[in-house]
PDB file of C-alpha atoms and ligand atoms in Angstrom:
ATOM      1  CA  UNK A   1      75.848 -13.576 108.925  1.00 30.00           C
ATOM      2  CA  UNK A   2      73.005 -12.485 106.453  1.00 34.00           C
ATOM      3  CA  UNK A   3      70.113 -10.409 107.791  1.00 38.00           C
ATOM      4  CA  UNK A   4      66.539 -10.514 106.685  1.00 39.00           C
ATOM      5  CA  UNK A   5      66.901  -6.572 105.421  1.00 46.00           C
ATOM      6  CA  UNK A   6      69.637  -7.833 103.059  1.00 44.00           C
ATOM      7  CA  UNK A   7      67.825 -10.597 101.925  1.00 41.00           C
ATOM      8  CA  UNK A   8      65.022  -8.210 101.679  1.00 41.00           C
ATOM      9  CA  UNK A   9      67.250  -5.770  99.341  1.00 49.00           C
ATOM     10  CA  UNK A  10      68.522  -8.606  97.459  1.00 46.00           C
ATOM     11  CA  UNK A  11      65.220  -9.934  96.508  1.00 43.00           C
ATOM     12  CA  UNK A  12      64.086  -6.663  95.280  1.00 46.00           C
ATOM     13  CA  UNK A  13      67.927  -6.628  93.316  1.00 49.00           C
ATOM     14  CA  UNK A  14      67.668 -10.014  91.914  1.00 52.00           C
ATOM     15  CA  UNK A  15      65.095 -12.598  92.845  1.00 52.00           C
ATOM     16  CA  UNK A  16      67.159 -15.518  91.467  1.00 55.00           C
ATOM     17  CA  UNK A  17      69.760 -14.833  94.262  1.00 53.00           C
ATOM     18  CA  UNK A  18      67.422 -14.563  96.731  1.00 51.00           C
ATOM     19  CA  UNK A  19      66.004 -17.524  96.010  1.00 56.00           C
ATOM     20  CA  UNK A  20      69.455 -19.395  95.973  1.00 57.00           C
ATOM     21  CA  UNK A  21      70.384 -17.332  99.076  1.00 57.00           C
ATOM     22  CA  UNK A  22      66.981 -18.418 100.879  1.00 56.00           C
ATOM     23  CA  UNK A  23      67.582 -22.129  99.561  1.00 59.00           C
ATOM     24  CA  UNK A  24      71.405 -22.283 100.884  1.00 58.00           C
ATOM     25  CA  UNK A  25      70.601 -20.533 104.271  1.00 52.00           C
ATOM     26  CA  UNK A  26      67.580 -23.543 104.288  1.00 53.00           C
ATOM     27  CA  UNK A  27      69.515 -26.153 103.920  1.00 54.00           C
ATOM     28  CA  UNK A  28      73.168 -25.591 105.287  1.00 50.00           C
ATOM     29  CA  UNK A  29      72.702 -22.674 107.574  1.00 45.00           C
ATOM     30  CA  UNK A  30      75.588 -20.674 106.667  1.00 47.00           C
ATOM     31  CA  UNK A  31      76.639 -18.005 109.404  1.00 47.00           C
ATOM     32  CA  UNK A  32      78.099 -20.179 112.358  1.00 54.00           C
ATOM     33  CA  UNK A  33      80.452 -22.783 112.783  1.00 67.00           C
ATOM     34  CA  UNK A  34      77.828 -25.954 112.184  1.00 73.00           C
ATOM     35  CA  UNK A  35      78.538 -25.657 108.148  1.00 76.00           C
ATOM     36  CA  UNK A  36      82.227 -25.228 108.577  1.00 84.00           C
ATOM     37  CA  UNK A  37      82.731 -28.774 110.854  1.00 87.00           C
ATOM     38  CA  UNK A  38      80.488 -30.709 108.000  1.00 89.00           C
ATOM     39  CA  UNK A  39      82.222 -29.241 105.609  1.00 92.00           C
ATOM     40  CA  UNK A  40      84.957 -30.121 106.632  1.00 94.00           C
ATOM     41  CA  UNK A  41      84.457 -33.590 107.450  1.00 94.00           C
ATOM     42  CA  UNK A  42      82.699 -34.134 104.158  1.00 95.00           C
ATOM     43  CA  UNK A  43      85.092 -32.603 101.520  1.00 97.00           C
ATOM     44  CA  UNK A  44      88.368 -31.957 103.209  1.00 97.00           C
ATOM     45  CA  UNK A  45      88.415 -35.060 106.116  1.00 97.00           C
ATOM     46  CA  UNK A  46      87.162 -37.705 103.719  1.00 97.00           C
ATOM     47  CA  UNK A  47      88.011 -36.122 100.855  1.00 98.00           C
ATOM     48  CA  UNK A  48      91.399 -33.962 100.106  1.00 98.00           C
ATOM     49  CA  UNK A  49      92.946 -35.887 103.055  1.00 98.00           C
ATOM     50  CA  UNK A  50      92.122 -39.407 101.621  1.00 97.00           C
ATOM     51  CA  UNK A  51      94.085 -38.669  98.709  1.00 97.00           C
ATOM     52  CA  UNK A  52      96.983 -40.790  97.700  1.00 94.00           C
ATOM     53  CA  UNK A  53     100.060 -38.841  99.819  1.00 92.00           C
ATOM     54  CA  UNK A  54     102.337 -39.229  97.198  1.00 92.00           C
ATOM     55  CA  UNK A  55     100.385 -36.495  94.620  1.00 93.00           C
ATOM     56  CA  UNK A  56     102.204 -33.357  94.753  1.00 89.00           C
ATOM     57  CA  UNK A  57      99.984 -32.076  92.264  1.00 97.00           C
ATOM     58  CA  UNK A  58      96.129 -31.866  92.755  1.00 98.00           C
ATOM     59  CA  UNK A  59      93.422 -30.938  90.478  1.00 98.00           C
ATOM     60  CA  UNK A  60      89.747 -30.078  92.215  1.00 98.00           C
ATOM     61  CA  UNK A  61      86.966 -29.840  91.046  1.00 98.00           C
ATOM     62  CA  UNK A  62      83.919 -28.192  92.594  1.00 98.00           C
ATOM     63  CA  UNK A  63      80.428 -27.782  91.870  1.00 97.00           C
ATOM     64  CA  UNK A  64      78.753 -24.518  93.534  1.00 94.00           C
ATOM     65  CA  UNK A  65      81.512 -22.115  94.198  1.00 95.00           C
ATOM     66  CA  UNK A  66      78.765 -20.400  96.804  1.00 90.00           C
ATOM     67  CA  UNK A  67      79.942 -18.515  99.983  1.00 89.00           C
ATOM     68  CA  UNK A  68      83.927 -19.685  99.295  1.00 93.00           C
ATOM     69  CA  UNK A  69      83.530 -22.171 102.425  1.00 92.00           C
ATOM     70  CA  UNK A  70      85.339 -25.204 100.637  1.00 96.00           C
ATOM     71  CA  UNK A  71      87.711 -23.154  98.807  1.00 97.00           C
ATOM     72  CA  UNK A  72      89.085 -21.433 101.732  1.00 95.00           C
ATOM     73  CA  UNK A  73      88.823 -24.613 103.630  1.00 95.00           C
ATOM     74  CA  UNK A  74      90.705 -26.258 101.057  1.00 98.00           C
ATOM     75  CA  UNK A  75      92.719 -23.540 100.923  1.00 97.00           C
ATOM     76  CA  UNK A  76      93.399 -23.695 104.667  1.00 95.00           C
ATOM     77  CA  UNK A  77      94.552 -27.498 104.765  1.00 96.00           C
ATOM     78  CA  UNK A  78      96.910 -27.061 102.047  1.00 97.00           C
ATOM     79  CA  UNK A  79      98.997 -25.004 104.338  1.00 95.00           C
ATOM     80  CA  UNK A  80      99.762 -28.064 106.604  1.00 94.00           C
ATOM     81  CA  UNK A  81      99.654 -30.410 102.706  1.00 95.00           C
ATOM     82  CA  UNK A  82     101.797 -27.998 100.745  1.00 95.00           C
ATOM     83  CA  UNK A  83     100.558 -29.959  97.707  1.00 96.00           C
ATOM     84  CA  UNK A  84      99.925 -27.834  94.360  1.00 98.00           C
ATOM     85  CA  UNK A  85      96.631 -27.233  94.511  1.00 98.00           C
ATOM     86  CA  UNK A  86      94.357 -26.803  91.444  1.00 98.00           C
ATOM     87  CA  UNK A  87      91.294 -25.544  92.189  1.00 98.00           C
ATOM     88  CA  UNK A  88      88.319 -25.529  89.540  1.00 98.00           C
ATOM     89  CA  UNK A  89      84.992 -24.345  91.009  1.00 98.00           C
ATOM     90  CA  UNK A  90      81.563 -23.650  88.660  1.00 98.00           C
ATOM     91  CA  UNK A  91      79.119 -21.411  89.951  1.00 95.00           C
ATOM     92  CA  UNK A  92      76.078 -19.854  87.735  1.00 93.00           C
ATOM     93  CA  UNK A  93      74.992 -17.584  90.548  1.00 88.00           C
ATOM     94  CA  UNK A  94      77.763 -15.730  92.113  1.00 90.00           C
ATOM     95  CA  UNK A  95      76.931 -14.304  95.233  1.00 87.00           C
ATOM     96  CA  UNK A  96      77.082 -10.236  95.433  1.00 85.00           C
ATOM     97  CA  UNK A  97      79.187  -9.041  97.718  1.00 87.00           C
ATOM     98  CA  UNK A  98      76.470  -7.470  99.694  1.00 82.00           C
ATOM     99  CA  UNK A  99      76.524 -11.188 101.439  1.00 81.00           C
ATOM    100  CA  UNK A 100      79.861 -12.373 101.095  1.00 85.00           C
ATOM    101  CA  UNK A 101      81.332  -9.643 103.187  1.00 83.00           C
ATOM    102  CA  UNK A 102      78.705 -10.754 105.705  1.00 78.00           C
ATOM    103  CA  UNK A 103      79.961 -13.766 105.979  1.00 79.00           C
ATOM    104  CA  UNK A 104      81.398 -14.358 109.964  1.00 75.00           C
ATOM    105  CA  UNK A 105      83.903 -17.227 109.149  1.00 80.00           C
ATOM    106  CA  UNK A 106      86.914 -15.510 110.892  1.00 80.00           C
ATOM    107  CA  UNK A 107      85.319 -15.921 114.078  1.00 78.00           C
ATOM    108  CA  UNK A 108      86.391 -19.375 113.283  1.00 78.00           C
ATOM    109  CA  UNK A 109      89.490 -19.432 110.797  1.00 78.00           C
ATOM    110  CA  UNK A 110      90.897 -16.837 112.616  1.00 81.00           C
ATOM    111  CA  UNK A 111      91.878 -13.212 110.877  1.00 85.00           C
ATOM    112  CA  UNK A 112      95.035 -13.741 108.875  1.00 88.00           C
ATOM    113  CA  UNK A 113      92.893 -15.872 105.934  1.00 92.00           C
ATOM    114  CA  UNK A 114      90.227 -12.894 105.742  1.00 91.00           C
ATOM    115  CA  UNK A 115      92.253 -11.220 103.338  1.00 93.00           C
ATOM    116  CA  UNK A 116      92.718 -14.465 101.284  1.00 95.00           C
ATOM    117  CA  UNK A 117      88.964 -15.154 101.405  1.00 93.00           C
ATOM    118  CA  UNK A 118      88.117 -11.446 100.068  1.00 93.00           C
ATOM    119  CA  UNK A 119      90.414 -11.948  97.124  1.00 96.00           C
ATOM    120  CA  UNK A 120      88.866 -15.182  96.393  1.00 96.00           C
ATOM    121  CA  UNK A 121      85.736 -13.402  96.044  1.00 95.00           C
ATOM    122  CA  UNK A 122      86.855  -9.991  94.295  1.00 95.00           C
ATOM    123  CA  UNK A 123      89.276 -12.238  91.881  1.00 96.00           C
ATOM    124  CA  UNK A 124      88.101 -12.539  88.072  1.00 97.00           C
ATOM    125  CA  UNK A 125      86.439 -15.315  86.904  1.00 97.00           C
ATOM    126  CA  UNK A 126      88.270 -17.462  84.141  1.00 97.00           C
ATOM    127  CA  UNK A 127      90.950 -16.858  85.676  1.00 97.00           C
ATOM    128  CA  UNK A 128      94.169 -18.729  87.371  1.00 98.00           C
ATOM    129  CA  UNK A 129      94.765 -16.822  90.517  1.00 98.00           C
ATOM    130  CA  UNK A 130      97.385 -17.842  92.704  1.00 98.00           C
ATOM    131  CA  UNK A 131      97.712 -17.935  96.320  1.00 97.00           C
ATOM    132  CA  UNK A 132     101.015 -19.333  96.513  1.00 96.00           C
ATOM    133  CA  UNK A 133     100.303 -23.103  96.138  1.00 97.00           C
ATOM    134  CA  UNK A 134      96.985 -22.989  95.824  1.00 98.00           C
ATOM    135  CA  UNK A 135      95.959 -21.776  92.283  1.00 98.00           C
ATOM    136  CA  UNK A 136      92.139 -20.695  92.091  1.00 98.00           C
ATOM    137  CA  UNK A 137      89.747 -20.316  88.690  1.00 98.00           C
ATOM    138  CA  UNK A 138      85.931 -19.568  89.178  1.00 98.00           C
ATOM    139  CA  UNK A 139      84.119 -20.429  86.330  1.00 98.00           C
ATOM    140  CA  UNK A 140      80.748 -18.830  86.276  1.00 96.00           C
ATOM    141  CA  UNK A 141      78.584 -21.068  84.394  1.00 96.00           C
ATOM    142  CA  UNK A 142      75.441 -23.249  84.224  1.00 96.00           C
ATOM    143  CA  UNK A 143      77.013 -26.940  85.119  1.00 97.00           C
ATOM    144  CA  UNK A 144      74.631 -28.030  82.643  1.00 97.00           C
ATOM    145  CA  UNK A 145      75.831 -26.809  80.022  1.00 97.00           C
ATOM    146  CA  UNK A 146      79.287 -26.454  80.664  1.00 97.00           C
ATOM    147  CA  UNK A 147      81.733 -29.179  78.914  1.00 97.00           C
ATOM    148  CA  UNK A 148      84.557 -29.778  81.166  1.00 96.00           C
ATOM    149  CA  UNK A 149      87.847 -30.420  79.790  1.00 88.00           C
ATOM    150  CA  UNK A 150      90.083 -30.984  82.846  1.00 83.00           C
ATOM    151  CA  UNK A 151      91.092 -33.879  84.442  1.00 97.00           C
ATOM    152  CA  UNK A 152      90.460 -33.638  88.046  1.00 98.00           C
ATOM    153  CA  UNK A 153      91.693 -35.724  90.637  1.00 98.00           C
ATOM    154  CA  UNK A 154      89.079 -34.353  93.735  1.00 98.00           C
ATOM    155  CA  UNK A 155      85.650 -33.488  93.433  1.00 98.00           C
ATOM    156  CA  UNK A 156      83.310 -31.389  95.989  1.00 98.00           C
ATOM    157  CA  UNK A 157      80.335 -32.045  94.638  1.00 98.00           C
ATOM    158  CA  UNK A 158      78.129 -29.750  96.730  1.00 95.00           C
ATOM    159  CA  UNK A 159      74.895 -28.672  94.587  1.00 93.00           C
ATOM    160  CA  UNK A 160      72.021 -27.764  95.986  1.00 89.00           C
ATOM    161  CA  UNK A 161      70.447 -31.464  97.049  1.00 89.00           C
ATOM    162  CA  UNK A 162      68.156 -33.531  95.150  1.00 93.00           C
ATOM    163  CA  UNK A 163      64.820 -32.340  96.437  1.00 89.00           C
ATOM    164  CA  UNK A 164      66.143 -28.729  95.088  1.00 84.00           C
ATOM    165  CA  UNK A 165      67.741 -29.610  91.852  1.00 90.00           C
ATOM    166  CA  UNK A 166      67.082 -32.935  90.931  1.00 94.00           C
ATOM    167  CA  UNK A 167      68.404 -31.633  87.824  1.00 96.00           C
ATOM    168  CA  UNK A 168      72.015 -31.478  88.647  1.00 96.00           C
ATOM    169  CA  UNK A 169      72.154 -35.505  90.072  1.00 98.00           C
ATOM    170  CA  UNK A 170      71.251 -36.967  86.794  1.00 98.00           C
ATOM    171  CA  UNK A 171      72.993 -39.189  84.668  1.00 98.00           C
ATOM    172  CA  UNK A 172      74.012 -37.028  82.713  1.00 98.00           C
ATOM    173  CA  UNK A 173      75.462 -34.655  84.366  1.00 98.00           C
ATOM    174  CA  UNK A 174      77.615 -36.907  86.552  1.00 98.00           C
ATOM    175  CA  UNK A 175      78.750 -39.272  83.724  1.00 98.00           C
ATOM    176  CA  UNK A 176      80.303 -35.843  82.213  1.00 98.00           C
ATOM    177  CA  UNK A 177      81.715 -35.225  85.950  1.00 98.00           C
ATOM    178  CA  UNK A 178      83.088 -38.952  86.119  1.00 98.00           C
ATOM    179  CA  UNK A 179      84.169 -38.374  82.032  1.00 98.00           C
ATOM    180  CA  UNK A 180      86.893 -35.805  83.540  1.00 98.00           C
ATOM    181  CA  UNK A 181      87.967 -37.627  86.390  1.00 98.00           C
ATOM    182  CA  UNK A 182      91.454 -39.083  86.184  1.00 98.00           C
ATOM    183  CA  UNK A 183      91.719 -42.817  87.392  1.00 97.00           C
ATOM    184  CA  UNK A 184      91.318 -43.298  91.193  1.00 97.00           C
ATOM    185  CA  UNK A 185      89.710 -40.088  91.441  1.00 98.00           C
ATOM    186  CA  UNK A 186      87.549 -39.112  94.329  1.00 98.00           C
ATOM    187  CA  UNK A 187      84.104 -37.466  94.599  1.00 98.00           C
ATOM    188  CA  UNK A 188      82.840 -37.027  97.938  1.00 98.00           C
ATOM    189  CA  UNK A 189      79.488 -34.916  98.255  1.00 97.00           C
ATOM    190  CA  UNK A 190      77.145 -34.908 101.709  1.00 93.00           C
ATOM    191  CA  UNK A 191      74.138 -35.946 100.104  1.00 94.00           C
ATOM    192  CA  UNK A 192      73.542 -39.997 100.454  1.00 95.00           C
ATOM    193  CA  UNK A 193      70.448 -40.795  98.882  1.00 96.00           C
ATOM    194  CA  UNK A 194      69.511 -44.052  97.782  1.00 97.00           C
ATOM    195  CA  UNK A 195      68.976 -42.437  94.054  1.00 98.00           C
ATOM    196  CA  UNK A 196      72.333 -40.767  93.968  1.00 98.00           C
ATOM    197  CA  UNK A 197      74.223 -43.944  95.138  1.00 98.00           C
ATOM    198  CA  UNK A 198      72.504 -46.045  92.160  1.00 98.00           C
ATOM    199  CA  UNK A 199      73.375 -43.362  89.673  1.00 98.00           C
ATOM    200  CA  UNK A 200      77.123 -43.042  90.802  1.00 98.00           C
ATOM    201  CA  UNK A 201      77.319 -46.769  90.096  1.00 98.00           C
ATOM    202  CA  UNK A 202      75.725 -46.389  87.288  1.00 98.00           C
ATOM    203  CA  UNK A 203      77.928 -43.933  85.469  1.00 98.00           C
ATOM    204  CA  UNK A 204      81.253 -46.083  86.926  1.00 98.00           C
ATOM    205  CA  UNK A 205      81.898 -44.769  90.364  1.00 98.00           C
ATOM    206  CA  UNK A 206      82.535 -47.545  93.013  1.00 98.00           C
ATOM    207  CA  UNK A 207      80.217 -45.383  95.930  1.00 98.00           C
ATOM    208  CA  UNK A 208      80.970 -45.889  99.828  1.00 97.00           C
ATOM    209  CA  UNK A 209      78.794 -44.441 102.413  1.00 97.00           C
ATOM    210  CA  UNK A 210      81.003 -43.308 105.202  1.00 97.00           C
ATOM    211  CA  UNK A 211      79.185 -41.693 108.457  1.00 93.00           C
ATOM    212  CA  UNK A 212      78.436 -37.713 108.746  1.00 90.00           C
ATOM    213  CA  UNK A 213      79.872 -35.898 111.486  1.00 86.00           C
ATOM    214  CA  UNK A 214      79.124 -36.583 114.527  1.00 77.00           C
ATOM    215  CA  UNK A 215      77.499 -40.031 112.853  1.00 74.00           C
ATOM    216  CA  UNK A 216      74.437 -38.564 112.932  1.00 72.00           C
ATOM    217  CA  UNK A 217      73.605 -38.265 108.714  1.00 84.00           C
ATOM    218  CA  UNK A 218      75.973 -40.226 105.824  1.00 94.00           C
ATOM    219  CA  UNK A 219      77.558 -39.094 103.610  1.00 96.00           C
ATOM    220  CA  UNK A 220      78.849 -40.908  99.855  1.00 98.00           C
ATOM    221  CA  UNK A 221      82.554 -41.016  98.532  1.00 98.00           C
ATOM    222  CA  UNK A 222      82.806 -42.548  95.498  1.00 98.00           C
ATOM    223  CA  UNK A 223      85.945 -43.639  93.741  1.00 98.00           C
ATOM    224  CA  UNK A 224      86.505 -43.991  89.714  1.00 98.00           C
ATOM    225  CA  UNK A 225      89.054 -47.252  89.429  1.00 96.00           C
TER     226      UNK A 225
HETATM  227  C1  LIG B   1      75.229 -25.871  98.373  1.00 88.98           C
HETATM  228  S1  LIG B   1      75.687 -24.447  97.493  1.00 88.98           S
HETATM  229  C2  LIG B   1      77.430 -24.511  97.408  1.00 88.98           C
HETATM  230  C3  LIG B   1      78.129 -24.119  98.679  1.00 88.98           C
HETATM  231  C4  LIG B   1      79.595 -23.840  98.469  1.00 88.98           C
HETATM  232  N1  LIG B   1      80.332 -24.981  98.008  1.00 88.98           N
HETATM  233  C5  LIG B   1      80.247 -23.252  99.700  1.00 88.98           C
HETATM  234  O1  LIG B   1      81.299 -23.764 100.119  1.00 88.98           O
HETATM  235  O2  LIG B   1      79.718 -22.277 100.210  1.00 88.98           O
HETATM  236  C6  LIG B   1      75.270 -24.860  95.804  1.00 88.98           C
HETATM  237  C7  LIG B   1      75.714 -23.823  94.805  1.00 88.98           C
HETATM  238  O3  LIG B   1      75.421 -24.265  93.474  1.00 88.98           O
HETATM  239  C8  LIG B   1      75.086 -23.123  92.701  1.00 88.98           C
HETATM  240  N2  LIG B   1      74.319 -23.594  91.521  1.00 88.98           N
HETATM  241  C9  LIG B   1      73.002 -23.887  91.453  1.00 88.98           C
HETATM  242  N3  LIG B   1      72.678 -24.344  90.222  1.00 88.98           N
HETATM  243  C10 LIG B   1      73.829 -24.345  89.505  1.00 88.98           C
HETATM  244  C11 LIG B   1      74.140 -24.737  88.173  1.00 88.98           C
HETATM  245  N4  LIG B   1      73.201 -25.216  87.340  1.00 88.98           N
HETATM  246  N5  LIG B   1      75.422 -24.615  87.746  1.00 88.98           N
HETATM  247  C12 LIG B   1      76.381 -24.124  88.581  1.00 88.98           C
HETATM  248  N6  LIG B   1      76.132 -23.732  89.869  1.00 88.98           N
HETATM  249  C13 LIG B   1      74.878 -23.849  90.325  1.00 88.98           C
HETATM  250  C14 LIG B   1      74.284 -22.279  93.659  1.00 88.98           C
HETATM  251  O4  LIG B   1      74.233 -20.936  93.260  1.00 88.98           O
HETATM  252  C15 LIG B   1      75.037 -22.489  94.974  1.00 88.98           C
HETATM  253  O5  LIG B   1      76.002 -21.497  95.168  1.00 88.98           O
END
């Protein structure tokens, strides 16, 4: 959980993290167990576990590293999967650890991952670092700007949402993201906006709206055929 003194030192630290911090607690709430159920419905439900069974190897990709949440989720599944996970995520504004050791998900996980989770964080960037199966690199970087050269077979597409960064649901930027996808890849992300549909389609996707949890918001999955 993040208090309003640490947010308070932050700003004073870095006021581009604050405002990202401020911005993520806005829109996704992160200390309780509300983000971790849509996350996981979103990227893991109808994403990892729509994936065709017979993969043994699987490359992610994710856009917005953030507070670990779909990494460790990810992470998590792959225990019961036991699939080689790849796992790509690009972040430009790490998160200091001020906040990410605030962070209450064991209340939920349970403690044995808290130790995996903390390496995730401490680990180098550019970096393979394996956690048995599941092989993590953090790429800090601007997703703008960053030419991506894998080939990715999953991706959590979980920027900040239009109304924030219009910037990063462009054309552009997600004809590069469906330019590395291998065929049949999937992108799921929990924004379903009329805009973003058109402009998966546009760059190739074939987009499905599938409902939110609980059926109360949507949600897009879009497939490159
Ligand atoms: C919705 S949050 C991601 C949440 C994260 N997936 C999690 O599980 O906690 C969006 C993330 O995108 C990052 N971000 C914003 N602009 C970016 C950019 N241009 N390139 C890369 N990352 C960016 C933010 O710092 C933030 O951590």
């Amino acid at each position: 959980m993040i208090f309003e003194k640490e947010m308070i030192e932050i700003t004073e630290a870095n006021k581009e993290v604050q405002t990202l911090v401020n911005r993520r607690l806005r829109e996704q709430n992160i200390s309780g167990i509300g983000p971790m159920q849509e996350n996981m419905h979103v990227f893991i439900r109808n994403g990892l576990n729509t994936l065709n069974k017979n993969l043994s190897e699987i490359a992610v990709l994710e856009m917005g590293f953030g507070t670990g949440l779909n990494a460790i989720l990810t992470y998590r599944e792959n225990q019961v999967l036991r699939r080689a996970i790849h796992y790509t995520t690009v972040e430009a504004f790490p998160l200091p650890a001020s906040v990410t050791d605030k962070l209450n998900y064991f209340e939920y996980f349970g403690k044995p991952l808290q130790p995996v989770f903390q390496k995730m964080h401490s680990s180098n960037w550019f970096e393979n670092i394996s956690f048995g199966d599941f092989v993590l690199n953090k790429v800090q970087a601007d997703m703008l700007e960053l030419q991506l050269d894998g080939a990715y077979d999953l991706v959590y597409y979980d920027a900040f949402s239009p109304i924030h960064q219009p910037e990063l649901w462009t054309f552009e930027v997600l004809h590069k993201i469906y330019d590395a996808c291998k065929k049949n890849a999937v992108l799921v992300t929990y924004c379903a906006k009329g805009d973003v549909k058109r402009t998966l389609k546009s760059v190739g996707f074939d987009v499905e709206t599938l409902s939110g949890l609980h059926g109360n918001k949507e949600m897009i999955r879009a497939i490159k055929y």
